[in-house]
CSV table of C-alpha atoms in Angstrom, one decimal:
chain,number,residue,atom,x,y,z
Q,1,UNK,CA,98.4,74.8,89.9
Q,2,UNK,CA,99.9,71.3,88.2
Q,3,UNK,CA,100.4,71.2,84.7
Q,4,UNK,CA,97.4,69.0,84.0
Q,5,UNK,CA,94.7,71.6,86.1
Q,6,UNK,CA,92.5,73.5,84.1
Q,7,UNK,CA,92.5,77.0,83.9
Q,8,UNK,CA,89.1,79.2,85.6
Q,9,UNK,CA,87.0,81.5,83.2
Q,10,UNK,CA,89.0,84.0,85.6
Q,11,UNK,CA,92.0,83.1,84.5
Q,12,UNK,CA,91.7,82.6,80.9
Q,13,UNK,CA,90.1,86.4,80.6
Q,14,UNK,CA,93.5,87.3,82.4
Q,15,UNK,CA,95.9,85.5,80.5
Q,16,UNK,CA,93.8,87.1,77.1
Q,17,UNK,CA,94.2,90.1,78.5
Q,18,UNK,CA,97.9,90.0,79.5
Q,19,UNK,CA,98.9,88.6,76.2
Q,20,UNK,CA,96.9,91.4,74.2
Q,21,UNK,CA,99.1,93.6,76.2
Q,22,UNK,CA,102.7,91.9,75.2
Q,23,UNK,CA,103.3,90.1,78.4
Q,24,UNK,CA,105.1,86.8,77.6
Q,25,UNK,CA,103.9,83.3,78.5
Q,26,UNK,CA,106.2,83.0,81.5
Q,27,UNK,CA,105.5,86.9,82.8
Q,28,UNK,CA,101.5,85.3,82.8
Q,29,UNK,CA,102.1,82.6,84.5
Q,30,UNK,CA,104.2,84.3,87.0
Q,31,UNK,CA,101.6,86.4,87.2
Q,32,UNK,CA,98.3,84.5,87.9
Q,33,UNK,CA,99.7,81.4,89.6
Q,34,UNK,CA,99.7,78.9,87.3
Q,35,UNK,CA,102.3,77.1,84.5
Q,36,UNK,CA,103.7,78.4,81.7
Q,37,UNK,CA,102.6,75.1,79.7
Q,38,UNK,CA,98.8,75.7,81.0
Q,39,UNK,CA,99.2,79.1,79.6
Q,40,UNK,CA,100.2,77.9,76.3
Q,41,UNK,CA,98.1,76.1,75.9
Q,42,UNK,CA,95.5,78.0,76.4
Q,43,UNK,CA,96.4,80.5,74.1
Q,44,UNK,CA,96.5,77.8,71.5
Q,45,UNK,CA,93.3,76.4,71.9
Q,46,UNK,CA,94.0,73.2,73.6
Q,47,UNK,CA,93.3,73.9,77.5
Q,48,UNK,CA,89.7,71.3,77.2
Q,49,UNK,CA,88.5,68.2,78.5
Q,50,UNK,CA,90.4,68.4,81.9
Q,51,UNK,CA,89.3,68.8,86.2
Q,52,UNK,CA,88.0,71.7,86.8
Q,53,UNK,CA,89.7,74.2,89.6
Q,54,UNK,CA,88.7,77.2,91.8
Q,55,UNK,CA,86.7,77.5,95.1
Q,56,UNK,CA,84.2,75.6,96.0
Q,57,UNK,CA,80.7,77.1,95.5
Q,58,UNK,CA,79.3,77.8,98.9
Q,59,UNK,CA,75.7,77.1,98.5
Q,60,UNK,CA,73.9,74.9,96.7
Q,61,UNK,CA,71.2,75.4,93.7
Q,62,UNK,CA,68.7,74.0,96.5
Q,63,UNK,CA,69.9,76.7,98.6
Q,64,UNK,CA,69.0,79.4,96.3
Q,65,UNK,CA,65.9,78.5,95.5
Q,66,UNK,CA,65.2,78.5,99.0
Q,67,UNK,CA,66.4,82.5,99.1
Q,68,UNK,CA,64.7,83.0,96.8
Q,69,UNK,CA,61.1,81.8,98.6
Q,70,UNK,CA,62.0,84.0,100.9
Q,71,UNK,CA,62.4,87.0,99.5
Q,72,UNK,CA,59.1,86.6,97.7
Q,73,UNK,CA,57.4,86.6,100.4
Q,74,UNK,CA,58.5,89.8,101.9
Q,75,UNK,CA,60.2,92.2,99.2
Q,76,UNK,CA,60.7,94.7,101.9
Q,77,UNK,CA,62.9,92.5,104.2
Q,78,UNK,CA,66.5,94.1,105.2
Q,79,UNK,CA,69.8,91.8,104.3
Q,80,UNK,CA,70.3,90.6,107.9
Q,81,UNK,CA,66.6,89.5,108.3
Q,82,UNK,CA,66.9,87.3,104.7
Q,83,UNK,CA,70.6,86.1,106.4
Q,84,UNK,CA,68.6,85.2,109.3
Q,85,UNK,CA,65.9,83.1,107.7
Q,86,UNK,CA,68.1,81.4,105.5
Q,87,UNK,CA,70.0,80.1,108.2
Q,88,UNK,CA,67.0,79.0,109.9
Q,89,UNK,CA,66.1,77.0,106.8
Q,90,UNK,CA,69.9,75.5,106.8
Q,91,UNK,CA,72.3,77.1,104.8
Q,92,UNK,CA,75.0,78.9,106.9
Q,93,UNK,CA,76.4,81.7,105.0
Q,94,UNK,CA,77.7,85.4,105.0
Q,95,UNK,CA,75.8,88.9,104.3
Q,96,UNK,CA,78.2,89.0,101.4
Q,97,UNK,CA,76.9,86.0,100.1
Q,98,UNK,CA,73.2,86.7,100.4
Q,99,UNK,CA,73.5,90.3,98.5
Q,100,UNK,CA,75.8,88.1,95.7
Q,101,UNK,CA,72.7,85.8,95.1
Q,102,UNK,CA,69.5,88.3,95.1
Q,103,UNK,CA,71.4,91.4,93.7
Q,104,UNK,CA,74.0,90.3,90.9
Q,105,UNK,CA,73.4,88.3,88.0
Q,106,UNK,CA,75.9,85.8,86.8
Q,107,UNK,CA,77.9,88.5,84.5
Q,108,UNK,CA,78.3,90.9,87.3
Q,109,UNK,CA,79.6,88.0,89.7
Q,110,UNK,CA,82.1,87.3,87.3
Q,111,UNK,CA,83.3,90.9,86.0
Q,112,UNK,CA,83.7,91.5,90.0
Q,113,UNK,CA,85.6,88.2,90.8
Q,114,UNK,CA,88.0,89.2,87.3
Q,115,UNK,CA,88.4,92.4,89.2
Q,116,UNK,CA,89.9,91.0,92.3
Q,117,UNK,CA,91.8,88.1,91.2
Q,118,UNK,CA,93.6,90.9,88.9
Q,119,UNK,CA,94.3,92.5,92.2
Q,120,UNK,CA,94.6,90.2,95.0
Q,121,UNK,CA,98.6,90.2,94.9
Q,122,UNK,CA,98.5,94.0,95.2
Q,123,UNK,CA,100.2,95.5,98.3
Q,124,UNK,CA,99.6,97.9,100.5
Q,125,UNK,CA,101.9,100.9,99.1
Q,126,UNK,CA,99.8,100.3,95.9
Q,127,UNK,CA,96.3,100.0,97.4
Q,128,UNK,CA,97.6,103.4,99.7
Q,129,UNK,CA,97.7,105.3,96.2
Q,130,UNK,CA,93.8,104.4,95.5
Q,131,UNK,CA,91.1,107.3,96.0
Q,132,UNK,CA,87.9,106.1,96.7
Q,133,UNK,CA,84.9,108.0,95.8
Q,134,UNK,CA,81.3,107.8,96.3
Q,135,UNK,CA,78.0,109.6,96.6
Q,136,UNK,CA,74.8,108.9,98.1
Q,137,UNK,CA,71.3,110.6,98.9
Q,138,UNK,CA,70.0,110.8,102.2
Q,139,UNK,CA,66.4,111.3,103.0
Q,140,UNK,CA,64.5,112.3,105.5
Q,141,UNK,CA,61.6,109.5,105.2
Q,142,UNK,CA,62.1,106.0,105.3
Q,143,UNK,CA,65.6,106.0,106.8
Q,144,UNK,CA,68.5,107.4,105.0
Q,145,UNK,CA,68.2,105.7,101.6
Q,146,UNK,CA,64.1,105.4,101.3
Q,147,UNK,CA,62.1,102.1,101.0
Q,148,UNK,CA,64.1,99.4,99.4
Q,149,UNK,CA,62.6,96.9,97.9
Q,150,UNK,CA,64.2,93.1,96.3
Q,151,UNK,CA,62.9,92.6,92.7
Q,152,UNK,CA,64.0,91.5,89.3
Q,153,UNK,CA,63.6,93.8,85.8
Q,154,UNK,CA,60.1,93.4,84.8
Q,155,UNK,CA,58.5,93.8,88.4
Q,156,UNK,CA,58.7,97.2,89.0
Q,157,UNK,CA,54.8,97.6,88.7
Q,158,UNK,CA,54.2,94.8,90.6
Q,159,UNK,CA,51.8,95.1,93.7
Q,160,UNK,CA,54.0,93.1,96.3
Q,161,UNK,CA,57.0,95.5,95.2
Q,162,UNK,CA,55.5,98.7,95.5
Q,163,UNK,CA,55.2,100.8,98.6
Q,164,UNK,CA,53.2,104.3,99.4
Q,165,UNK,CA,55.8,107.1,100.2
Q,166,UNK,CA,56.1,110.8,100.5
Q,167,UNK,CA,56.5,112.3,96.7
Q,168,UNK,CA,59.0,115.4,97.3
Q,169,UNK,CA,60.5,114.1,100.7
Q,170,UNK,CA,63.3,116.4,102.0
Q,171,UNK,CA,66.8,114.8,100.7
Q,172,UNK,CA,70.8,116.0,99.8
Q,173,UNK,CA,72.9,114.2,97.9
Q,174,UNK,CA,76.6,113.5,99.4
Q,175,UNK,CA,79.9,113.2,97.9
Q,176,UNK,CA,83.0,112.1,99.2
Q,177,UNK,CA,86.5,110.5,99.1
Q,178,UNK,CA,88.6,109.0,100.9
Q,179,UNK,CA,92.1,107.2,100.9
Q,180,UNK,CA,94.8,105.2,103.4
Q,181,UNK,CA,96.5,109.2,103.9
Q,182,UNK,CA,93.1,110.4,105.1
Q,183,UNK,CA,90.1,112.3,103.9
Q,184,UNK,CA,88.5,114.6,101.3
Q,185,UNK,CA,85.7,117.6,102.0
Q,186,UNK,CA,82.2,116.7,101.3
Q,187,UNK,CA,80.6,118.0,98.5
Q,188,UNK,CA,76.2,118.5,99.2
Q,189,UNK,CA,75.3,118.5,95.4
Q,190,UNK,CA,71.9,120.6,94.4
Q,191,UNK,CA,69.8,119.1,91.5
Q,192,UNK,CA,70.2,116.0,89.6
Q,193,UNK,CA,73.3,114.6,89.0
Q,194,UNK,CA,74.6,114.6,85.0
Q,195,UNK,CA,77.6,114.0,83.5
Q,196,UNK,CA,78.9,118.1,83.2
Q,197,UNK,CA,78.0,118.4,86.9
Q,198,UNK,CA,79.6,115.1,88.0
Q,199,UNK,CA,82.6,116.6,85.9
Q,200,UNK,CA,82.4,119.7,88.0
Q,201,UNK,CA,82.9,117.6,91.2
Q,202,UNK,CA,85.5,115.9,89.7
Q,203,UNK,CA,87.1,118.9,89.1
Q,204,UNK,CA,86.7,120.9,92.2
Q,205,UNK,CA,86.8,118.2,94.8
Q,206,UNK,CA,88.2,115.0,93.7
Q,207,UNK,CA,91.7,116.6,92.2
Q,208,UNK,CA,91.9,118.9,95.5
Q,209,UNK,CA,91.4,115.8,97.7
Q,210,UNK,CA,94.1,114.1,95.4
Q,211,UNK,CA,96.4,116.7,96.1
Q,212,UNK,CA,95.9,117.3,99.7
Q,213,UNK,CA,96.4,113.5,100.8
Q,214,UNK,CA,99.3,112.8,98.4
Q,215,UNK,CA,100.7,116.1,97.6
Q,216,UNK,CA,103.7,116.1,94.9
Q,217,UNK,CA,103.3,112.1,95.0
């Protein structure tokens, strides 16, 4: 990045947060690509008024629009039938993309983009040390994870988002981990999930799966 580019909304939360931490200016700019004289002044106040940088957006305003037409048609469509359609109507783009622009909201977009520009110059020793978690319910009526349905807040009791289904269907809840050395038992939780029971889990399966896969490390 020249001297004269201006910094992203990325960037600046970055260099905020370095500095609140003690990095210097140079260990910043080291750090998210840019120059030590864009970092300064930033921190002073005086990074306005010039090009802006990034990536490009990939679709246009138009474009969403046009998603969204289609997904109120049909609330109940999967991801690869509203990829499908909006390709037909012109706009060539991925599944990522189309769960970006009917799922996240612009604050959500932008803590998930901070997220992996803080991490995109990781390597692979240091991604081997993550543990990934996760849980997830599987039912026995309307596939695994039950009618889904695309809305915004303030819908839920509309008619073209709501869909007859069994009450008590049969279900269990899953939870698992998993990591570059391997994997971690499943854990079939009873009840509803809280915070003492999700402690429990932690406890009994996430720290056992730690230590099985890295051991001492």
């Amino acid at each position: 990045m020249g001297k004269t580019a201006d910094l992203t909304a990325v960037q600046k939360a970055i260099i905020d947060t370095l500095k609140r931490e003690g990095k210097t200016q140079k260990e910043i700019s080291e750090r998210i690509g840019c120059s030590q004289s864009a970092v300064s002044r930033h921190l002073s106040g005086k990074s306005v008024g010039r090009k802006k940088c990034g990536k490009k957006r990939c679709t246009t305003r138009r474009g969403d629009r046009i998603l969204r037409k289609i997904v109120e048609k049909d609330r109940f469509q999967t991801l690869g039938d509203l990829r499908k359609q909006w390709t037909e109507s012109g706009v060539e783009t991925s599944r990522a993309t189309v769960h970006r622009r009917v799922l996240l909201n612009q604050k959500q977009r932008q803590k998930r983009l901070t997220w992996a520009t803080e991490k995109q110059h990781w390597t692979v020793a240091q991604w081997s040390k993550v543990l990934f978690s996760d849980g997830s319910k599987f039912c026995m009526s309307f596939g695994n994870q039950g009618a889904r349905v695309w809305r915004k807040t303030g819908e839920k009791e509309m008619p073209k988002c709501l869909k007859s289904s069994v009450k008590y269907p049969q279900s269990v809840m899953v939870w698992g981990a998993m990591s570059a050395a391997g994997v971690g038992p499943l854990c079939f939780i009873k009840g509803r999930v809280n915070a003492a029971s999700y402690q429990e889990i932690l406890e009994h399966f996430m720290l056992p799966s730690a230590e099985k896969l890295y051991g001492d490390e």
